[in-house]
mmCIF file with all atom_site columns, C-alpha atoms in Angstrom:
data_model
loop_
_atom_site.group_PDB
_atom_site.id
_atom_site.type_symbol
_atom_site.label_atom_id
_atom_site.label_alt_id
_atom_site.label_comp_id
_atom_site.label_asym_id
_atom_site.label_entity_id
_atom_site.label_seq_id
_atom_site.pdbx_PDB_ins_code
_atom_site.Cartn_x
_atom_site.Cartn_y
_atom_site.Cartn_z
_atom_site.occupancy
_atom_site.B_iso_or_equiv
_atom_site.pdbx_formal_charge
_atom_site.auth_seq_id
_atom_site.auth_comp_id
_atom_site.auth_asym_id
_atom_site.auth_atom_id
_atom_site.pdbx_PDB_model_num
ATOM 1   C CA . UNK A 1 1   ? -64.767 -119.382 77.177 1.00 62.00 ? 1   UNK A CA 1
ATOM 2   C CA . UNK A 1 2   ? -67.434 -119.059 79.888 1.00 83.00 ? 2   UNK A CA 1
ATOM 3   C CA . UNK A 1 3   ? -67.056 -115.276 79.753 1.00 85.00 ? 3   UNK A CA 1
ATOM 4   C CA . UNK A 1 4   ? -67.572 -115.267 75.975 1.00 89.00 ? 4   UNK A CA 1
ATOM 5   C CA . UNK A 1 5   ? -70.634 -117.503 76.257 1.00 92.00 ? 5   UNK A CA 1
ATOM 6   C CA . UNK A 1 6   ? -72.200 -115.263 78.909 1.00 94.00 ? 6   UNK A CA 1
ATOM 7   C CA . UNK A 1 7   ? -71.513 -112.182 76.795 1.00 94.00 ? 7   UNK A CA 1
ATOM 8   C CA . UNK A 1 8   ? -73.251 -113.817 73.822 1.00 94.00 ? 8   UNK A CA 1
ATOM 9   C CA . UNK A 1 9   ? -76.274 -114.624 76.006 1.00 95.00 ? 9   UNK A CA 1
ATOM 10  C CA . UNK A 1 10  ? -76.177 -111.042 77.326 1.00 96.00 ? 10  UNK A CA 1
ATOM 11  C CA . UNK A 1 11  ? -76.201 -109.609 73.781 1.00 96.00 ? 11  UNK A CA 1
ATOM 12  C CA . UNK A 1 12  ? -79.080 -111.882 72.713 1.00 95.00 ? 12  UNK A CA 1
ATOM 13  C CA . UNK A 1 13  ? -81.124 -111.078 75.843 1.00 95.00 ? 13  UNK A CA 1
ATOM 14  C CA . UNK A 1 14  ? -80.501 -107.339 75.406 1.00 95.00 ? 14  UNK A CA 1
ATOM 15  C CA . UNK A 1 15  ? -81.617 -107.341 71.777 1.00 94.00 ? 15  UNK A CA 1
ATOM 16  C CA . UNK A 1 16  ? -84.591 -109.570 72.564 1.00 92.00 ? 16  UNK A CA 1
ATOM 17  C CA . UNK A 1 17  ? -85.827 -107.170 75.230 1.00 91.00 ? 17  UNK A CA 1
ATOM 18  C CA . UNK A 1 18  ? -85.173 -104.076 73.122 1.00 91.00 ? 18  UNK A CA 1
ATOM 19  C CA . UNK A 1 19  ? -86.922 -105.245 69.959 1.00 89.00 ? 19  UNK A CA 1
ATOM 20  C CA . UNK A 1 20  ? -89.275 -108.105 70.797 1.00 80.00 ? 20  UNK A CA 1
ATOM 21  C CA . UNK A 1 21  ? -90.675 -107.920 74.333 1.00 73.00 ? 21  UNK A CA 1
ATOM 22  C CA . UNK A 1 22  ? -94.004 -106.035 74.592 1.00 66.00 ? 22  UNK A CA 1
ATOM 23  C CA . UNK A 1 23  ? -93.647 -102.753 76.463 1.00 68.00 ? 23  UNK A CA 1
ATOM 24  C CA . UNK A 1 24  ? -96.545 -103.322 78.877 1.00 67.00 ? 24  UNK A CA 1
ATOM 25  C CA . UNK A 1 25  ? -95.440 -102.812 82.466 1.00 64.00 ? 25  UNK A CA 1
ATOM 26  C CA . UNK A 1 26  ? -95.966 -106.365 83.677 1.00 71.00 ? 26  UNK A CA 1
ATOM 27  C CA . UNK A 1 27  ? -93.930 -109.163 85.223 1.00 76.00 ? 27  UNK A CA 1
ATOM 28  C CA . UNK A 1 28  ? -92.807 -110.537 81.829 1.00 78.00 ? 28  UNK A CA 1
ATOM 29  C CA . UNK A 1 29  ? -91.539 -107.116 80.766 1.00 81.00 ? 29  UNK A CA 1
ATOM 30  C CA . UNK A 1 30  ? -89.672 -106.713 84.072 1.00 85.00 ? 30  UNK A CA 1
ATOM 31  C CA . UNK A 1 31  ? -88.175 -110.215 83.934 1.00 87.00 ? 31  UNK A CA 1
ATOM 32  C CA . UNK A 1 32  ? -86.752 -109.794 80.443 1.00 89.00 ? 32  UNK A CA 1
ATOM 33  C CA . UNK A 1 33  ? -85.480 -106.324 81.278 1.00 91.00 ? 33  UNK A CA 1
ATOM 34  C CA . UNK A 1 34  ? -83.286 -107.506 84.160 1.00 93.00 ? 34  UNK A CA 1
ATOM 35  C CA . UNK A 1 35  ? -82.073 -110.799 82.614 1.00 94.00 ? 35  UNK A CA 1
ATOM 36  C CA . UNK A 1 36  ? -79.142 -109.047 80.825 1.00 96.00 ? 36  UNK A CA 1
ATOM 37  C CA . UNK A 1 37  ? -78.026 -107.511 84.135 1.00 96.00 ? 37  UNK A CA 1
ATOM 38  C CA . UNK A 1 38  ? -78.277 -110.879 85.896 1.00 96.00 ? 38  UNK A CA 1
ATOM 39  C CA . UNK A 1 39  ? -75.972 -112.341 83.236 1.00 96.00 ? 39  UNK A CA 1
ATOM 40  C CA . UNK A 1 40  ? -73.463 -109.518 83.747 1.00 96.00 ? 40  UNK A CA 1
ATOM 41  C CA . UNK A 1 41  ? -73.579 -110.049 87.504 1.00 96.00 ? 41  UNK A CA 1
ATOM 42  C CA . UNK A 1 42  ? -72.774 -113.716 86.922 1.00 95.00 ? 42  UNK A CA 1
ATOM 43  C CA . UNK A 1 43  ? -69.882 -112.831 84.610 1.00 94.00 ? 43  UNK A CA 1
ATOM 44  C CA . UNK A 1 44  ? -68.395 -110.339 87.073 1.00 94.00 ? 44  UNK A CA 1
ATOM 45  C CA . UNK A 1 45  ? -68.863 -112.799 89.952 1.00 93.00 ? 45  UNK A CA 1
ATOM 46  C CA . UNK A 1 46  ? -66.593 -115.221 88.074 1.00 90.00 ? 46  UNK A CA 1
ATOM 47  C CA . UNK A 1 47  ? -63.724 -112.684 87.920 1.00 88.00 ? 47  UNK A CA 1
ATOM 48  C CA . UNK A 1 48  ? -60.811 -112.966 90.391 1.00 84.00 ? 48  UNK A CA 1
ATOM 49  C CA . UNK A 1 49  ? -61.684 -111.434 93.742 1.00 82.00 ? 49  UNK A CA 1
ATOM 50  C CA . UNK A 1 50  ? -60.703 -107.769 94.119 1.00 85.00 ? 50  UNK A CA 1
ATOM 51  C CA . UNK A 1 51  ? -61.941 -104.422 95.421 1.00 87.00 ? 51  UNK A CA 1
ATOM 52  C CA . UNK A 1 52  ? -62.769 -103.498 91.814 1.00 90.00 ? 52  UNK A CA 1
ATOM 53  C CA . UNK A 1 53  ? -64.918 -106.601 91.382 1.00 92.00 ? 53  UNK A CA 1
ATOM 54  C CA . UNK A 1 54  ? -66.895 -105.854 94.552 1.00 94.00 ? 54  UNK A CA 1
ATOM 55  C CA . UNK A 1 55  ? -67.532 -102.221 93.569 1.00 95.00 ? 55  UNK A CA 1
ATOM 56  C CA . UNK A 1 56  ? -68.684 -103.218 90.068 1.00 96.00 ? 56  UNK A CA 1
ATOM 57  C CA . UNK A 1 57  ? -70.915 -105.979 91.451 1.00 96.00 ? 57  UNK A CA 1
ATOM 58  C CA . UNK A 1 58  ? -72.598 -103.513 93.782 1.00 97.00 ? 58  UNK A CA 1
ATOM 59  C CA . UNK A 1 59  ? -73.026 -100.982 90.980 1.00 97.00 ? 59  UNK A CA 1
ATOM 60  C CA . UNK A 1 60  ? -74.628 -103.570 88.704 1.00 97.00 ? 60  UNK A CA 1
ATOM 61  C CA . UNK A 1 61  ? -76.917 -104.794 91.490 1.00 96.00 ? 61  UNK A CA 1
ATOM 62  C CA . UNK A 1 62  ? -78.244 -101.318 92.269 1.00 97.00 ? 62  UNK A CA 1
ATOM 63  C CA . UNK A 1 63  ? -78.677 -100.536 88.577 1.00 96.00 ? 63  UNK A CA 1
ATOM 64  C CA . UNK A 1 64  ? -80.710 -103.722 88.268 1.00 95.00 ? 64  UNK A CA 1
ATOM 65  C CA . UNK A 1 65  ? -82.919 -102.500 91.114 1.00 95.00 ? 65  UNK A CA 1
ATOM 66  C CA . UNK A 1 66  ? -83.186 -99.186  89.292 1.00 94.00 ? 66  UNK A CA 1
ATOM 67  C CA . UNK A 1 67  ? -84.304 -101.066 86.160 1.00 89.00 ? 67  UNK A CA 1
ATOM 68  C CA . UNK A 1 68  ? -87.014 -102.775 88.173 1.00 88.00 ? 68  UNK A CA 1
ATOM 69  C CA . UNK A 1 69  ? -88.342 -99.744  90.043 1.00 89.00 ? 69  UNK A CA 1
ATOM 70  C CA . UNK A 1 70  ? -88.172 -97.122  87.288 1.00 86.00 ? 70  UNK A CA 1
ATOM 71  C CA . UNK A 1 71  ? -90.775 -99.042  85.272 1.00 80.00 ? 71  UNK A CA 1
ATOM 72  C CA . UNK A 1 72  ? -93.350 -98.260  87.938 1.00 81.00 ? 72  UNK A CA 1
ATOM 73  C CA . UNK A 1 73  ? -92.023 -95.136  89.700 1.00 83.00 ? 73  UNK A CA 1
ATOM 74  C CA . UNK A 1 74  ? -89.435 -92.708  88.343 1.00 86.00 ? 74  UNK A CA 1
ATOM 75  C CA . UNK A 1 75  ? -87.980 -91.309  91.568 1.00 89.00 ? 75  UNK A CA 1
ATOM 76  C CA . UNK A 1 76  ? -87.208 -94.628  93.366 1.00 91.00 ? 76  UNK A CA 1
ATOM 77  C CA . UNK A 1 77  ? -85.627 -95.923  90.170 1.00 92.00 ? 77  UNK A CA 1
ATOM 78  C CA . UNK A 1 78  ? -83.545 -92.755  89.920 1.00 93.00 ? 78  UNK A CA 1
ATOM 79  C CA . UNK A 1 79  ? -82.308 -93.213  93.495 1.00 95.00 ? 79  UNK A CA 1
ATOM 80  C CA . UNK A 1 80  ? -81.206 -96.799  92.873 1.00 96.00 ? 80  UNK A CA 1
ATOM 81  C CA . UNK A 1 81  ? -79.378 -95.766  89.701 1.00 96.00 ? 81  UNK A CA 1
ATOM 82  C CA . UNK A 1 82  ? -77.741 -92.934  91.643 1.00 96.00 ? 82  UNK A CA 1
ATOM 83  C CA . UNK A 1 83  ? -76.427 -95.414  94.221 1.00 97.00 ? 83  UNK A CA 1
ATOM 84  C CA . UNK A 1 84  ? -75.216 -97.633  91.383 1.00 97.00 ? 84  UNK A CA 1
ATOM 85  C CA . UNK A 1 85  ? -73.264 -94.720  89.914 1.00 97.00 ? 85  UNK A CA 1
ATOM 86  C CA . UNK A 1 86  ? -71.675 -94.014  93.289 1.00 97.00 ? 86  UNK A CA 1
ATOM 87  C CA . UNK A 1 87  ? -70.380 -97.588  93.383 1.00 97.00 ? 87  UNK A CA 1
ATOM 88  C CA . UNK A 1 88  ? -69.068 -97.236  89.827 1.00 97.00 ? 88  UNK A CA 1
ATOM 89  C CA . UNK A 1 89  ? -67.320 -94.021  90.832 1.00 96.00 ? 89  UNK A CA 1
ATOM 90  C CA . UNK A 1 90  ? -65.730 -95.886  93.733 1.00 95.00 ? 90  UNK A CA 1
ATOM 91  C CA . UNK A 1 91  ? -64.626 -98.662  91.369 1.00 95.00 ? 91  UNK A CA 1
ATOM 92  C CA . UNK A 1 92  ? -63.078 -96.271  88.875 1.00 95.00 ? 92  UNK A CA 1
ATOM 93  C CA . UNK A 1 93  ? -61.321 -94.186  91.516 1.00 92.00 ? 93  UNK A CA 1
ATOM 94  C CA . UNK A 1 94  ? -59.491 -97.301  92.727 1.00 89.00 ? 94  UNK A CA 1
ATOM 95  C CA . UNK A 1 95  ? -57.814 -97.391  89.280 1.00 87.00 ? 95  UNK A CA 1
ATOM 96  C CA . UNK A 1 96  ? -57.319 -93.671  88.706 1.00 82.00 ? 96  UNK A CA 1
ATOM 97  C CA . UNK A 1 97  ? -54.206 -92.781  86.703 1.00 79.00 ? 97  UNK A CA 1
ATOM 98  C CA . UNK A 1 98  ? -52.619 -89.415  86.079 1.00 73.00 ? 98  UNK A CA 1
ATOM 99  C CA . UNK A 1 99  ? -52.356 -87.960  82.590 1.00 72.00 ? 99  UNK A CA 1
ATOM 100 C CA . UNK A 1 100 ? -53.217 -84.971  80.426 1.00 75.00 ? 100 UNK A CA 1
ATOM 101 C CA . UNK A 1 101 ? -56.030 -86.617  78.438 1.00 73.00 ? 101 UNK A CA 1
ATOM 102 C CA . UNK A 1 102 ? -58.056 -87.704  81.497 1.00 70.00 ? 102 UNK A CA 1
ATOM 103 C CA . UNK A 1 103 ? -57.584 -84.279  83.084 1.00 74.00 ? 103 UNK A CA 1
ATOM 104 C CA . UNK A 1 104 ? -58.702 -82.438  79.931 1.00 82.00 ? 104 UNK A CA 1
ATOM 105 C CA . UNK A 1 105 ? -61.825 -84.600  79.713 1.00 83.00 ? 105 UNK A CA 1
ATOM 106 C CA . UNK A 1 106 ? -63.191 -82.808  82.762 1.00 87.00 ? 106 UNK A CA 1
ATOM 107 C CA . UNK A 1 107 ? -64.017 -79.703  80.695 1.00 90.00 ? 107 UNK A CA 1
ATOM 108 C CA . UNK A 1 108 ? -66.439 -81.247  78.139 1.00 93.00 ? 108 UNK A CA 1
ATOM 109 C CA . UNK A 1 109 ? -68.057 -83.346  80.859 1.00 93.00 ? 109 UNK A CA 1
ATOM 110 C CA . UNK A 1 110 ? -68.563 -80.228  82.990 1.00 93.00 ? 110 UNK A CA 1
ATOM 111 C CA . UNK A 1 111 ? -70.071 -78.407  79.993 1.00 94.00 ? 111 UNK A CA 1
ATOM 112 C CA . UNK A 1 112 ? -72.407 -81.340  79.422 1.00 94.00 ? 112 UNK A CA 1
ATOM 113 C CA . UNK A 1 113 ? -73.461 -81.334  83.093 1.00 94.00 ? 113 UNK A CA 1
ATOM 114 C CA . UNK A 1 114 ? -74.198 -77.598  83.144 1.00 95.00 ? 114 UNK A CA 1
ATOM 115 C CA . UNK A 1 115 ? -76.137 -77.709  79.873 1.00 96.00 ? 115 UNK A CA 1
ATOM 116 C CA . UNK A 1 116 ? -78.226 -80.757  80.839 1.00 95.00 ? 116 UNK A CA 1
ATOM 117 C CA . UNK A 1 117 ? -78.869 -79.318  84.284 1.00 94.00 ? 117 UNK A CA 1
ATOM 118 C CA . UNK A 1 118 ? -80.092 -76.045  82.765 1.00 95.00 ? 118 UNK A CA 1
ATOM 119 C CA . UNK A 1 119 ? -82.380 -77.833  80.289 1.00 95.00 ? 119 UNK A CA 1
ATOM 120 C CA . UNK A 1 120 ? -83.797 -80.151  82.926 1.00 95.00 ? 120 UNK A CA 1
ATOM 121 C CA . UNK A 1 121 ? -84.488 -77.358  85.425 1.00 95.00 ? 121 UNK A CA 1
ATOM 122 C CA . UNK A 1 122 ? -86.322 -75.316  82.787 1.00 94.00 ? 122 UNK A CA 1
ATOM 123 C CA . UNK A 1 123 ? -88.302 -78.320  81.577 1.00 94.00 ? 123 UNK A CA 1
ATOM 124 C CA . UNK A 1 124 ? -89.282 -79.432  85.089 1.00 94.00 ? 124 UNK A CA 1
ATOM 125 C CA . UNK A 1 125 ? -90.369 -75.938  86.043 1.00 93.00 ? 125 UNK A CA 1
ATOM 126 C CA . UNK A 1 126 ? -92.503 -75.605  82.923 1.00 92.00 ? 126 UNK A CA 1
ATOM 127 C CA . UNK A 1 127 ? -94.137 -78.997  83.502 1.00 88.00 ? 127 UNK A CA 1
ATOM 128 C CA . UNK A 1 128 ? -94.761 -78.170  87.179 1.00 86.00 ? 128 UNK A CA 1
ATOM 129 C CA . UNK A 1 129 ? -92.535 -80.992  88.412 1.00 89.00 ? 129 UNK A CA 1
ATOM 130 C CA . UNK A 1 130 ? -90.251 -78.793  90.498 1.00 89.00 ? 130 UNK A CA 1
ATOM 131 C CA . UNK A 1 131 ? -90.033 -81.467  93.198 1.00 89.00 ? 131 UNK A CA 1
ATOM 132 C CA . UNK A 1 132 ? -87.794 -83.468  90.851 1.00 92.00 ? 132 UNK A CA 1
ATOM 133 C CA . UNK A 1 133 ? -85.284 -80.656  90.264 1.00 93.00 ? 133 UNK A CA 1
ATOM 134 C CA . UNK A 1 134 ? -82.941 -81.440  93.171 1.00 94.00 ? 134 UNK A CA 1
ATOM 135 C CA . UNK A 1 135 ? -82.902 -85.254  92.605 1.00 93.00 ? 135 UNK A CA 1
ATOM 136 C CA . UNK A 1 136 ? -82.309 -84.760  88.866 1.00 94.00 ? 136 UNK A CA 1
ATOM 137 C CA . UNK A 1 137 ? -79.491 -82.241  89.446 1.00 95.00 ? 137 UNK A CA 1
ATOM 138 C CA . UNK A 1 138 ? -77.823 -84.594  91.944 1.00 95.00 ? 138 UNK A CA 1
ATOM 139 C CA . UNK A 1 139 ? -78.134 -87.419  89.424 1.00 96.00 ? 139 UNK A CA 1
ATOM 140 C CA . UNK A 1 140 ? -76.603 -85.355  86.608 1.00 96.00 ? 140 UNK A CA 1
ATOM 141 C CA . UNK A 1 141 ? -73.706 -84.470  88.913 1.00 96.00 ? 141 UNK A CA 1
ATOM 142 C CA . UNK A 1 142 ? -73.197 -88.130  89.839 1.00 96.00 ? 142 UNK A CA 1
ATOM 143 C CA . UNK A 1 143 ? -73.285 -89.481  86.290 1.00 96.00 ? 143 UNK A CA 1
ATOM 144 C CA . UNK A 1 144 ? -70.949 -86.712  85.100 1.00 95.00 ? 144 UNK A CA 1
ATOM 145 C CA . UNK A 1 145 ? -68.505 -87.588  87.869 1.00 95.00 ? 145 UNK A CA 1
ATOM 146 C CA . UNK A 1 146 ? -68.860 -91.269  86.961 1.00 96.00 ? 146 UNK A CA 1
ATOM 147 C CA . UNK A 1 147 ? -67.940 -90.502  83.360 1.00 95.00 ? 147 UNK A CA 1
ATOM 148 C CA . UNK A 1 148 ? -64.917 -88.468  84.373 1.00 94.00 ? 148 UNK A CA 1
ATOM 149 C CA . UNK A 1 149 ? -63.758 -91.092  86.892 1.00 94.00 ? 149 UNK A CA 1
ATOM 150 C CA . UNK A 1 150 ? -64.048 -93.788  84.198 1.00 94.00 ? 150 UNK A CA 1
ATOM 151 C CA . UNK A 1 151 ? -61.900 -91.779  81.783 1.00 92.00 ? 151 UNK A CA 1
ATOM 152 C CA . UNK A 1 152 ? -59.380 -91.241  84.585 1.00 91.00 ? 152 UNK A CA 1
ATOM 153 C CA . UNK A 1 153 ? -58.823 -95.003  84.704 1.00 91.00 ? 153 UNK A CA 1
ATOM 154 C CA . UNK A 1 154 ? -57.610 -94.868  81.084 1.00 89.00 ? 154 UNK A CA 1
ATOM 155 C CA . UNK A 1 155 ? -59.410 -98.190  80.632 1.00 93.00 ? 155 UNK A CA 1
ATOM 156 C CA . UNK A 1 156 ? -61.019 -98.211  77.186 1.00 93.00 ? 156 UNK A CA 1
ATOM 157 C CA . UNK A 1 157 ? -64.013 -100.332 78.190 1.00 96.00 ? 157 UNK A CA 1
ATOM 158 C CA . UNK A 1 158 ? -64.752 -98.234  81.277 1.00 95.00 ? 158 UNK A CA 1
ATOM 159 C CA . UNK A 1 159 ? -64.410 -94.954  79.380 1.00 94.00 ? 159 UNK A CA 1
ATOM 160 C CA . UNK A 1 160 ? -66.659 -95.908  76.445 1.00 96.00 ? 160 UNK A CA 1
ATOM 161 C CA . UNK A 1 161 ? -69.126 -97.645  78.761 1.00 97.00 ? 161 UNK A CA 1
ATOM 162 C CA . UNK A 1 162 ? -69.496 -94.580  80.967 1.00 97.00 ? 162 UNK A CA 1
ATOM 163 C CA . UNK A 1 163 ? -69.998 -92.286  77.960 1.00 96.00 ? 163 UNK A CA 1
ATOM 164 C CA . UNK A 1 164 ? -72.678 -94.624  76.594 1.00 97.00 ? 164 UNK A CA 1
ATOM 165 C CA . UNK A 1 165 ? -74.350 -94.606  80.016 1.00 97.00 ? 165 UNK A CA 1
ATOM 166 C CA . UNK A 1 166 ? -74.403 -90.790  79.915 1.00 97.00 ? 166 UNK A CA 1
ATOM 167 C CA . UNK A 1 167 ? -75.836 -90.963  76.390 1.00 97.00 ? 167 UNK A CA 1
ATOM 168 C CA . UNK A 1 168 ? -78.573 -93.384  77.443 1.00 96.00 ? 168 UNK A CA 1
ATOM 169 C CA . UNK A 1 169 ? -79.631 -91.310  80.437 1.00 95.00 ? 169 UNK A CA 1
ATOM 170 C CA . UNK A 1 170 ? -79.509 -88.114  78.392 1.00 95.00 ? 170 UNK A CA 1
ATOM 171 C CA . UNK A 1 171 ? -81.885 -89.554  75.782 1.00 96.00 ? 171 UNK A CA 1
ATOM 172 C CA . UNK A 1 172 ? -84.171 -90.832  78.543 1.00 94.00 ? 172 UNK A CA 1
ATOM 173 C CA . UNK A 1 173 ? -84.352 -87.524  80.409 1.00 93.00 ? 173 UNK A CA 1
ATOM 174 C CA . UNK A 1 174 ? -84.654 -85.454  77.220 1.00 94.00 ? 174 UNK A CA 1
ATOM 175 C CA . UNK A 1 175 ? -87.488 -87.659  75.972 1.00 94.00 ? 175 UNK A CA 1
ATOM 176 C CA . UNK A 1 176 ? -89.278 -87.517  79.333 1.00 91.00 ? 176 UNK A CA 1
ATOM 177 C CA . UNK A 1 177 ? -88.953 -83.838  80.143 1.00 92.00 ? 177 UNK A CA 1
ATOM 178 C CA . UNK A 1 178 ? -87.799 -81.737  77.171 1.00 92.00 ? 178 UNK A CA 1
ATOM 179 C CA . UNK A 1 179 ? -89.134 -83.064  73.857 1.00 92.00 ? 179 UNK A CA 1
ATOM 180 C CA . UNK A 1 180 ? -89.910 -86.348  72.135 1.00 91.00 ? 180 UNK A CA 1
ATOM 181 C CA . UNK A 1 181 ? -86.997 -88.323  70.677 1.00 92.00 ? 181 UNK A CA 1
ATOM 182 C CA . UNK A 1 182 ? -87.626 -90.588  67.699 1.00 93.00 ? 182 UNK A CA 1
ATOM 183 C CA . UNK A 1 183 ? -87.271 -94.295  68.617 1.00 91.00 ? 183 UNK A CA 1
ATOM 184 C CA . UNK A 1 184 ? -86.239 -93.211  72.121 1.00 92.00 ? 184 UNK A CA 1
ATOM 185 C CA . UNK A 1 185 ? -86.910 -96.576  73.763 1.00 91.00 ? 185 UNK A CA 1
ATOM 186 C CA . UNK A 1 186 ? -84.630 -98.415  71.330 1.00 94.00 ? 186 UNK A CA 1
ATOM 187 C CA . UNK A 1 187 ? -81.773 -95.919  71.616 1.00 95.00 ? 187 UNK A CA 1
ATOM 188 C CA . UNK A 1 188 ? -82.068 -95.800  75.408 1.00 95.00 ? 188 UNK A CA 1
ATOM 189 C CA . UNK A 1 189 ? -81.882 -99.564  75.857 1.00 95.00 ? 189 UNK A CA 1
ATOM 190 C CA . UNK A 1 190 ? -79.200 -100.207 73.209 1.00 96.00 ? 190 UNK A CA 1
ATOM 191 C CA . UNK A 1 191 ? -76.845 -97.620  74.709 1.00 97.00 ? 191 UNK A CA 1
ATOM 192 C CA . UNK A 1 192 ? -77.733 -98.682  78.266 1.00 97.00 ? 192 UNK A CA 1
ATOM 193 C CA . UNK A 1 193 ? -77.043 -102.389 77.792 1.00 97.00 ? 193 UNK A CA 1
ATOM 194 C CA . UNK A 1 194 ? -73.869 -101.636 75.823 1.00 97.00 ? 194 UNK A CA 1
ATOM 195 C CA . UNK A 1 195 ? -72.728 -99.346  78.632 1.00 98.00 ? 195 UNK A CA 1
ATOM 196 C CA . UNK A 1 196 ? -73.305 -101.936 81.339 1.00 97.00 ? 196 UNK A CA 1
ATOM 197 C CA . UNK A 1 197 ? -71.647 -104.648 79.277 1.00 97.00 ? 197 UNK A CA 1
ATOM 198 C CA . UNK A 1 198 ? -68.522 -102.565 78.677 1.00 97.00 ? 198 UNK A CA 1
ATOM 199 C CA . UNK A 1 199 ? -68.281 -101.520 82.331 1.00 97.00 ? 199 UNK A CA 1
ATOM 200 C CA . UNK A 1 200 ? -68.538 -105.180 83.359 1.00 96.00 ? 200 UNK A CA 1
ATOM 201 C CA . UNK A 1 201 ? -65.839 -106.065 80.813 1.00 95.00 ? 201 UNK A CA 1
ATOM 202 C CA . UNK A 1 202 ? -63.536 -103.377 82.217 1.00 93.00 ? 202 UNK A CA 1
ATOM 203 C CA . UNK A 1 203 ? -62.516 -105.810 84.949 1.00 90.00 ? 203 UNK A CA 1
ATOM 204 C CA . UNK A 1 204 ? -59.314 -107.470 83.686 1.00 79.00 ? 204 UNK A CA 1
ATOM 205 C CA . UNK A 1 205 ? -59.673 -111.190 83.034 1.00 66.00 ? 205 UNK A CA 1
ATOM 206 C CA . UNK A 1 206 ? -55.961 -111.626 83.693 1.00 57.00 ? 206 UNK A CA 1
ATOM 207 C CA . UNK A 1 207 ? -52.762 -109.642 83.322 1.00 50.00 ? 207 UNK A CA 1
ATOM 208 C CA . UNK A 1 208 ? -53.771 -107.970 80.063 1.00 53.00 ? 208 UNK A CA 1
ATOM 209 C CA . UNK A 1 209 ? -55.892 -104.847 80.116 1.00 52.00 ? 209 UNK A CA 1
ATOM 210 C CA . UNK A 1 210 ? -56.891 -102.462 77.341 1.00 54.00 ? 210 UNK A CA 1
ATOM 211 C CA . UNK A 1 211 ? -56.225 -98.910  78.439 1.00 54.00 ? 211 UNK A CA 1
ATOM 212 C CA . UNK A 1 212 ? -55.802 -95.407  77.073 1.00 54.00 ? 212 UNK A CA 1
ATOM 213 C CA . UNK A 1 213 ? -52.391 -93.773  77.089 1.00 52.00 ? 213 UNK A CA 1
ATOM 214 C CA . UNK A 1 214 ? -52.110 -90.312  75.614 1.00 47.00 ? 214 UNK A CA 1
ATOM 215 C CA . UNK A 1 215 ? -54.165 -90.746  72.424 1.00 42.00 ? 215 UNK A CA 1
ATOM 216 C CA . UNK A 1 216 ? -53.321 -94.392  71.664 1.00 42.00 ? 216 UNK A CA 1
ATOM 217 C CA . UNK A 1 217 ? -55.041 -97.589  72.718 1.00 42.00 ? 217 UNK A CA 1
ATOM 218 C CA . UNK A 1 218 ? -52.483 -100.028 74.077 1.00 43.00 ? 218 UNK A CA 1
ATOM 219 C CA . UNK A 1 219 ? -52.373 -103.304 75.940 1.00 39.00 ? 219 UNK A CA 1
ATOM 220 C CA . UNK A 1 220 ? -50.770 -103.562 79.324 1.00 40.00 ? 220 UNK A CA 1
#
């Protein structure tokens, strides 16, 4: 019941920030931006103690720092998000399962990583921001690995959450460096908050866990 209540507050806070809070870079904007992550941290903190819980908590905490810093400076925010992804990778690798579907997912994720890397390098060179090329490439590698590691868990929430995170960051980077995306801010935040919420929910509340087996969604 507490988990459901927190998730409702998280959804309301996410939508409020996305559609209602003015976009000026001030303390009010920052406060409302991180409130949804604070709620997810509280929800995860209430889960039974485990290595998975600690990894996810750390990932959420560093992503929250990334949320705070990226408003004012892109590179520090990128670094905090990168660290957050490394913790998520650690969390997902603790639950890695063998199977054909997770293994095959590596190919489209690799294609995505190569394509986005190529587009970002070209865009950064053309805009004379070459100093960002290495950090951006490292970040693309990390988020691609995070997505693959999440799919390897065969946990439905983790897999969809990681793919939404990739989608959010792709829209953000494309809008910043390649070309303008219509309603970019809305799409970025909706996919981002949904991603974080699903990753937080990937921690089992008890013995039951939704996971992917072959092509079917089952309950274990």
